[in-house]
PDB file of C-alpha atoms in Angstrom:
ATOM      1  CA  UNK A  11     107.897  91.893 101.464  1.00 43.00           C
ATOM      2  CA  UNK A  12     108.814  94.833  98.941  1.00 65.00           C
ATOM      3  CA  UNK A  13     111.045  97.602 100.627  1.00 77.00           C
ATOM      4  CA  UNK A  14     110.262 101.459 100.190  1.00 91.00           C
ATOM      5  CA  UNK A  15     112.385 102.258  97.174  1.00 97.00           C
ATOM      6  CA  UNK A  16     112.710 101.260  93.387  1.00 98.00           C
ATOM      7  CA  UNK A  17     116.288 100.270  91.975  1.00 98.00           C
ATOM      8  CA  UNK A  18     118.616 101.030  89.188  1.00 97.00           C
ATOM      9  CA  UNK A  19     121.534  99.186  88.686  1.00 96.00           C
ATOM     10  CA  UNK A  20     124.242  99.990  85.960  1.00 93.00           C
ATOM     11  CA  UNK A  21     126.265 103.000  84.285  1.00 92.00           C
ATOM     12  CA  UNK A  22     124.781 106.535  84.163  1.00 93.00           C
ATOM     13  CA  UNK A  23     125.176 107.256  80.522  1.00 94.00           C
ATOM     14  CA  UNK A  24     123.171 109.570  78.558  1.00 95.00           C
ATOM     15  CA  UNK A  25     121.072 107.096  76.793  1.00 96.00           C
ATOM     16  CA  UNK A  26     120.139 105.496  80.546  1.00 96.00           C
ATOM     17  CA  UNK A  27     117.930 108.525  80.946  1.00 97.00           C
ATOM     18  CA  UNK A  28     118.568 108.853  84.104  1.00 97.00           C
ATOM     19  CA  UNK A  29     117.440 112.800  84.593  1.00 97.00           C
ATOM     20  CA  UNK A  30     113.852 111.513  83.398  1.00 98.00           C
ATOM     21  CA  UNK A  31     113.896 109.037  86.174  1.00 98.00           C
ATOM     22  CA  UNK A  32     115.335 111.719  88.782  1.00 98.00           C
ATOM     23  CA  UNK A  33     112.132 114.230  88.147  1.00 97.00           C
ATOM     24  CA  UNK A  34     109.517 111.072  88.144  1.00 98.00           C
ATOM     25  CA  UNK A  35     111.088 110.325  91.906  1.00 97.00           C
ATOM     26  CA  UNK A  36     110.714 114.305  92.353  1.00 97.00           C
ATOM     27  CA  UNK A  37     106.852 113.644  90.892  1.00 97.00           C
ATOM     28  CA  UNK A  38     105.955 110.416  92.168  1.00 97.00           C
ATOM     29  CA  UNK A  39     106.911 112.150  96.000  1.00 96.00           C
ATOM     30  CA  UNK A  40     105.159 114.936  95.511  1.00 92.00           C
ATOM     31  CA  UNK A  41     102.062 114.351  97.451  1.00 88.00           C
ATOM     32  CA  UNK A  42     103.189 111.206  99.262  1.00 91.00           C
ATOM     33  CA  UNK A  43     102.919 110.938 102.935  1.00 89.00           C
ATOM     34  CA  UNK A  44     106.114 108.241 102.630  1.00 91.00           C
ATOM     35  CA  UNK A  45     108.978 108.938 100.467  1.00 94.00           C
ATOM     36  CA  UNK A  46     109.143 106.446  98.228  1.00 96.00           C
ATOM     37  CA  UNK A  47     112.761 106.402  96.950  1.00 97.00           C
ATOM     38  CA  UNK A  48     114.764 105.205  94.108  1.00 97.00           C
ATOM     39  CA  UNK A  49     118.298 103.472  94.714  1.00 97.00           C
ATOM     40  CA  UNK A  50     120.972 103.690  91.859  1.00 96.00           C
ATOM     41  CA  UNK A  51     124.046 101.070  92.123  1.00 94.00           C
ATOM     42  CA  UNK A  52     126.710 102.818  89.542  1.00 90.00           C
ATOM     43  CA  UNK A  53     130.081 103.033  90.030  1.00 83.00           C
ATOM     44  CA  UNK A  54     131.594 106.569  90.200  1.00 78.00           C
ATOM     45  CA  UNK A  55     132.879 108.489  87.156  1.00 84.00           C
ATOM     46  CA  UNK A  56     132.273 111.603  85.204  1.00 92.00           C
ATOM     47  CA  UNK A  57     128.269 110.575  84.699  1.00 93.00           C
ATOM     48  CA  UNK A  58     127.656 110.088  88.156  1.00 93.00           C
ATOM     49  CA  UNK A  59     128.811 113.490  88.779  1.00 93.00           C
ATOM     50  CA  UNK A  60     126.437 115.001  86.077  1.00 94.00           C
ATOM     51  CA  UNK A  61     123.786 113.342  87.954  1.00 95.00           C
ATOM     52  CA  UNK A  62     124.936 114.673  91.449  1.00 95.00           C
ATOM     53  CA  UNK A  63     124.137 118.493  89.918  1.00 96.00           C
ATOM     54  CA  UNK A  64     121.260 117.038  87.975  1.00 96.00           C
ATOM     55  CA  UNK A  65     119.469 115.455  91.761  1.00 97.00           C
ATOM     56  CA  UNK A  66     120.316 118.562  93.693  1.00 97.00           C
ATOM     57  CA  UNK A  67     118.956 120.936  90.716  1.00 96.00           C
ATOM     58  CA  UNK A  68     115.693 118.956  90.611  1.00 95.00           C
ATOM     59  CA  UNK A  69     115.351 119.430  94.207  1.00 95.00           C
ATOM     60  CA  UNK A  70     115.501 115.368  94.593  1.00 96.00           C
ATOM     61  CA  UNK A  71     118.198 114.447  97.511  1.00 96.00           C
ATOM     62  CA  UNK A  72     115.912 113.085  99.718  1.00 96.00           C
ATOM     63  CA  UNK A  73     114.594 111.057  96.864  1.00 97.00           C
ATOM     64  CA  UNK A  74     118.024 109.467  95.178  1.00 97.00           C
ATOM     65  CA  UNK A  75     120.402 107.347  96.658  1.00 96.00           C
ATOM     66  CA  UNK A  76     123.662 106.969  94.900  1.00 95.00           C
ATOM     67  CA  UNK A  77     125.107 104.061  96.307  1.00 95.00           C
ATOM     68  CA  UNK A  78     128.214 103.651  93.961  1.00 92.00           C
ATOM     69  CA  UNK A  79     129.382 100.328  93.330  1.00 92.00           C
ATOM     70  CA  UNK A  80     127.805  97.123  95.145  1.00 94.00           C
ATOM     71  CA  UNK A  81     129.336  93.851  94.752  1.00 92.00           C
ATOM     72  CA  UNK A  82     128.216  90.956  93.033  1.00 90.00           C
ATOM     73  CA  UNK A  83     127.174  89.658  96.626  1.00 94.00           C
ATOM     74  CA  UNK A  84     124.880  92.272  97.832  1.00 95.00           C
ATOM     75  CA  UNK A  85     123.259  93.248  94.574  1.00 95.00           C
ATOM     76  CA  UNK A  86     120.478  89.981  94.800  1.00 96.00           C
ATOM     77  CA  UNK A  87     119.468  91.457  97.978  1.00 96.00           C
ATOM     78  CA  UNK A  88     118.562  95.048  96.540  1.00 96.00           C
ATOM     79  CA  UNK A  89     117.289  93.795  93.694  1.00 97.00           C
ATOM     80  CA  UNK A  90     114.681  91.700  96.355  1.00 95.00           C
ATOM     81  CA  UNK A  91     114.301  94.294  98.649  1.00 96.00           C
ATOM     82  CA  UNK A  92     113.142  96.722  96.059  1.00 96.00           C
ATOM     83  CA  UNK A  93     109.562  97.813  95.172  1.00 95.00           C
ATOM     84  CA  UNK A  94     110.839  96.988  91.746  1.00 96.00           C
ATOM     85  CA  UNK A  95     113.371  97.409  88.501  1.00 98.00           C
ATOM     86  CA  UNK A  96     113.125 100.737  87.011  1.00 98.00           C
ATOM     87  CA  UNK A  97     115.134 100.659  83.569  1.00 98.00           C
ATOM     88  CA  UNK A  98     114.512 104.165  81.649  1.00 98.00           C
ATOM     89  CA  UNK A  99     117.062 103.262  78.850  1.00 97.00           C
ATOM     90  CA  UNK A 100     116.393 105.221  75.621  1.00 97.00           C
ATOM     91  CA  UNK A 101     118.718 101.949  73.827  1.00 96.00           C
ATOM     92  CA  UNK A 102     119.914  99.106  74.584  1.00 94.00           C
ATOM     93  CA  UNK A 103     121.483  95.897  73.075  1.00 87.00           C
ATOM     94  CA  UNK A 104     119.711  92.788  75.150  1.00 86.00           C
ATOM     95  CA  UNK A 105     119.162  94.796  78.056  1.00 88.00           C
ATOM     96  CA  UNK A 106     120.870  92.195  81.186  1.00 91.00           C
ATOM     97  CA  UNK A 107     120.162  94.461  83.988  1.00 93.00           C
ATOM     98  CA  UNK A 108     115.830  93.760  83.784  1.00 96.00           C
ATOM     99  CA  UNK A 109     116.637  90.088  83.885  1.00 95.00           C
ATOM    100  CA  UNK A 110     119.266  90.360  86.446  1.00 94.00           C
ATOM    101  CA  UNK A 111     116.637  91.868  88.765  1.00 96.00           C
ATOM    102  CA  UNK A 112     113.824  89.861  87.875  1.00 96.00           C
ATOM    103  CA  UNK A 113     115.949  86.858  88.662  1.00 95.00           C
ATOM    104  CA  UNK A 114     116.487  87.750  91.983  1.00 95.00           C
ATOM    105  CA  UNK A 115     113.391  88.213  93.013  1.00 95.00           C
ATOM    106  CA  UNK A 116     111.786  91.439  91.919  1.00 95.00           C
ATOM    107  CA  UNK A 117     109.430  93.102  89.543  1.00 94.00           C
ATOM    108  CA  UNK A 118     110.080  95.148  86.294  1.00 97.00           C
ATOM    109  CA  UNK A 119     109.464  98.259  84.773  1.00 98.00           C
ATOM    110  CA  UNK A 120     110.970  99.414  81.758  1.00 98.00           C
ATOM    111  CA  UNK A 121     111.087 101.132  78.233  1.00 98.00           C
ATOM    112  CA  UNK A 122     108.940 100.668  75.498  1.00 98.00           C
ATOM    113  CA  UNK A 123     111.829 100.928  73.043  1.00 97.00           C
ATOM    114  CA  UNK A 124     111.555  97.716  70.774  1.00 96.00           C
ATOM    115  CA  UNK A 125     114.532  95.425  71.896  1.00 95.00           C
ATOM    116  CA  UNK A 126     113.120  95.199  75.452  1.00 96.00           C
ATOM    117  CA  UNK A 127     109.890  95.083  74.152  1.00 96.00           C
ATOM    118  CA  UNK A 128     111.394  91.711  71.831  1.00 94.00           C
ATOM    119  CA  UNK A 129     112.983  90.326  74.649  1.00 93.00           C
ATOM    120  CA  UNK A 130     110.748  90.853  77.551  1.00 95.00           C
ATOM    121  CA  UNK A 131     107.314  90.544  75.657  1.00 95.00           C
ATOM    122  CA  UNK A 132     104.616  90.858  78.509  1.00 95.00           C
ATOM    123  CA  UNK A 133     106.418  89.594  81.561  1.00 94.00           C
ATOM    124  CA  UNK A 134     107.088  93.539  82.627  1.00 97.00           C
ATOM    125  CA  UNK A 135     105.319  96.659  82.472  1.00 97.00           C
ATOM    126  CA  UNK A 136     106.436  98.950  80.093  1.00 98.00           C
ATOM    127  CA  UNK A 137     106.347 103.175  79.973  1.00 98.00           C
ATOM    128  CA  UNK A 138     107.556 105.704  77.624  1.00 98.00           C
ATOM    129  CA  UNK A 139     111.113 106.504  78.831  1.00 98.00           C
ATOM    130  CA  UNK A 140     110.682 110.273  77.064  1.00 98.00           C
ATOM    131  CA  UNK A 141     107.623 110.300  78.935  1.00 98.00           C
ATOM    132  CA  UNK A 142     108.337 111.415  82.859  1.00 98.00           C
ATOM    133  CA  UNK A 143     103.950 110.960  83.277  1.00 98.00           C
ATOM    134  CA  UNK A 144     104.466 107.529  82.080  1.00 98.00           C
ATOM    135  CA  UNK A 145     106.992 106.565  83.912  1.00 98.00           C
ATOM    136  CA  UNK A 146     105.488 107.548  87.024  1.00 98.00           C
ATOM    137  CA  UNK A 147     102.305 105.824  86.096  1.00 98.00           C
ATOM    138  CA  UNK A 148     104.402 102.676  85.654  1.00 98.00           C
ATOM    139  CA  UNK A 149     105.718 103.298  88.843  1.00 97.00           C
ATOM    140  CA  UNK A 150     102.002 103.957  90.740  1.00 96.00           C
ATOM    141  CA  UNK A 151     100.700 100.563  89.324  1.00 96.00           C
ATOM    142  CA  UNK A 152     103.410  98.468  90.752  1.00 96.00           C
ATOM    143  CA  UNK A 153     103.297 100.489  94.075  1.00 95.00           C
ATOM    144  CA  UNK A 154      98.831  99.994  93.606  1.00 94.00           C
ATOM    145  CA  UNK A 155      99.433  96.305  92.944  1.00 94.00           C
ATOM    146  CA  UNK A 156      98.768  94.018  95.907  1.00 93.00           C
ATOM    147  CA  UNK A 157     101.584  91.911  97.227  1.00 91.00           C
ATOM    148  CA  UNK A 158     100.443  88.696  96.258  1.00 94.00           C
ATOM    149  CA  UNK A 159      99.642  89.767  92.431  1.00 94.00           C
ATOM    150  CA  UNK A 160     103.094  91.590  92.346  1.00 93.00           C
ATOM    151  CA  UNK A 161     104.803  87.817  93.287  1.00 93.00           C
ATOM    152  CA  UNK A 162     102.518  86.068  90.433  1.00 95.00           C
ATOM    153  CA  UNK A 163     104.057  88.773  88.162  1.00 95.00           C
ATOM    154  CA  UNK A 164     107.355  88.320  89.791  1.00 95.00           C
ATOM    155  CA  UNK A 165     107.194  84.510  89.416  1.00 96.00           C
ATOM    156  CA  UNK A 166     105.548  84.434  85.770  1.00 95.00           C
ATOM    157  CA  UNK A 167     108.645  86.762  84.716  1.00 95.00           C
ATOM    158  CA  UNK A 168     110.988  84.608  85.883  1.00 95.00           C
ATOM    159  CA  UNK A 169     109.511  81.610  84.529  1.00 95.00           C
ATOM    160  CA  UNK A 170     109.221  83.421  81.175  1.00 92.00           C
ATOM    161  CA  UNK A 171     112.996  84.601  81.627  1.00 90.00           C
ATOM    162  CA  UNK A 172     114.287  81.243  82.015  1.00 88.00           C
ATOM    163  CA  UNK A 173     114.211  80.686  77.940  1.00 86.00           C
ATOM    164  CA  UNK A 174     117.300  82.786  78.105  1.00 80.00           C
ATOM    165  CA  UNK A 175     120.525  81.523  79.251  1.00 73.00           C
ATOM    166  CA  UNK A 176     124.442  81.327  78.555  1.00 70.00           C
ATOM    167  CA  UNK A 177     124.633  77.744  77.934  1.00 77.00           C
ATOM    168  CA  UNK A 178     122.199  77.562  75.184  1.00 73.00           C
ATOM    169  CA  UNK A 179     123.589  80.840  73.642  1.00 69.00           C
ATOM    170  CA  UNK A 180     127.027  79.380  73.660  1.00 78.00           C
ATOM    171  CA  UNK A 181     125.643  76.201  72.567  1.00 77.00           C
ATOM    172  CA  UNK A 182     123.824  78.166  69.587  1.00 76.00           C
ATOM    173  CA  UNK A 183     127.150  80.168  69.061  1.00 76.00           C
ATOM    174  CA  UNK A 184     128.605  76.538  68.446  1.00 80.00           C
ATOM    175  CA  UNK A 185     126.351  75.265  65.969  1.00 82.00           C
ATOM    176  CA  UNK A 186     126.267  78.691  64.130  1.00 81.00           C
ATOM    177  CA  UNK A 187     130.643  77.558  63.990  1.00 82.00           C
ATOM    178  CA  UNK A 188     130.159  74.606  62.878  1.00 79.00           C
ATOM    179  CA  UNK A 189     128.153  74.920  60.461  1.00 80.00           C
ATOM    180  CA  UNK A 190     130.686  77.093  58.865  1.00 80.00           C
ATOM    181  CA  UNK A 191     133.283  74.772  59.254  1.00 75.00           C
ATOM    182  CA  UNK A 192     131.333  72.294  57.396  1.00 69.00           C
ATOM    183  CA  UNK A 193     130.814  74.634  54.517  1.00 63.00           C
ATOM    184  CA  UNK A 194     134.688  74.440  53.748  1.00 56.00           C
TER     185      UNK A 194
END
């Protein structure tokens, strides 16, 4: 069963967009009988402090938790616990962090920008990360959606996730060598 709080995991960089995230907690509360809540794994540094002022400016305390770093060991289990993955990103490279959650057992929301958008076709639900309405109405359908349609999603994701892996990327990486090798 899904906990009361959505998840970040990962650095708090500019381009994460975390301040958007911070006022959709501070909107997505705002007439809610139970605080919903939004749990950030990061691990401490010069960002994290910019988002310290940024939560207390916005009023949204009671809405953030900044756990700091998790380990490797207890990460799965807020990842499962979660309502879901929120991943406001404004760029990314692959984007690990979406997968990393949906592999352990929870849903996915994230940004329209087009590398997720290549990599995790329709196995999430996507919002505009410049958009704070949008990314509370992402939010409100995975908190609307029944529990057993959020674990079809969960399961169809992971399914659909399982084309990507390290093995067949390294043994793509090898061909791509070899064939170079053979060139010569």
């Amino acid at each position: 069963m899904k906990g009361d709080y959505f998840v970040y995991t990962g650095n708090a960089y500019p381009h994460k967009n975390l301040p958007r995230l911070v006022e959709a907690m501070v909107l997505i509360n705002k007439d809610r009988e139970q605080t919903i809540k939004l749990k950030t794994s990061s691990s401490r540094g010069v960002f994290i402090e910019r988002l310290e002022r940024i939560i207390k400016e916005r009023g949204a305390e009671k809405y953030v938790d900044l756990l700091g770093y998790v380990s490797d060991a207890e990460i799965p289990k807020l990842y499962k616990n979660s309502i879901s993955f929120v991943f406001a990103t404004l760029s990314e490279g692959f984007g690990l962090p979406p997968k990393e959650a949906i592999e352990s057992g929870t849903f996915a929301i994230i940004s329209n920008i087009p590398v997720l958008k290549e990599v995790y076709k329709n196995s999430v639900i996507y919002f505009d990360p410049y958009n704070i309405q949008s990314i509370v109405e992402a939010m409100e359908t995975v908190l609307k959606m029944n529990e057993k349609k959020r674990l079809e999603k969960i399961a169809y994701a992971q399914k659909f996730l399982k084309r990507y892996s390290w093995t067949k990327m390294a043994k793509e990486t090898l061909k791509v060598y070899e064939s170079v090798v053979y060139l010569k």
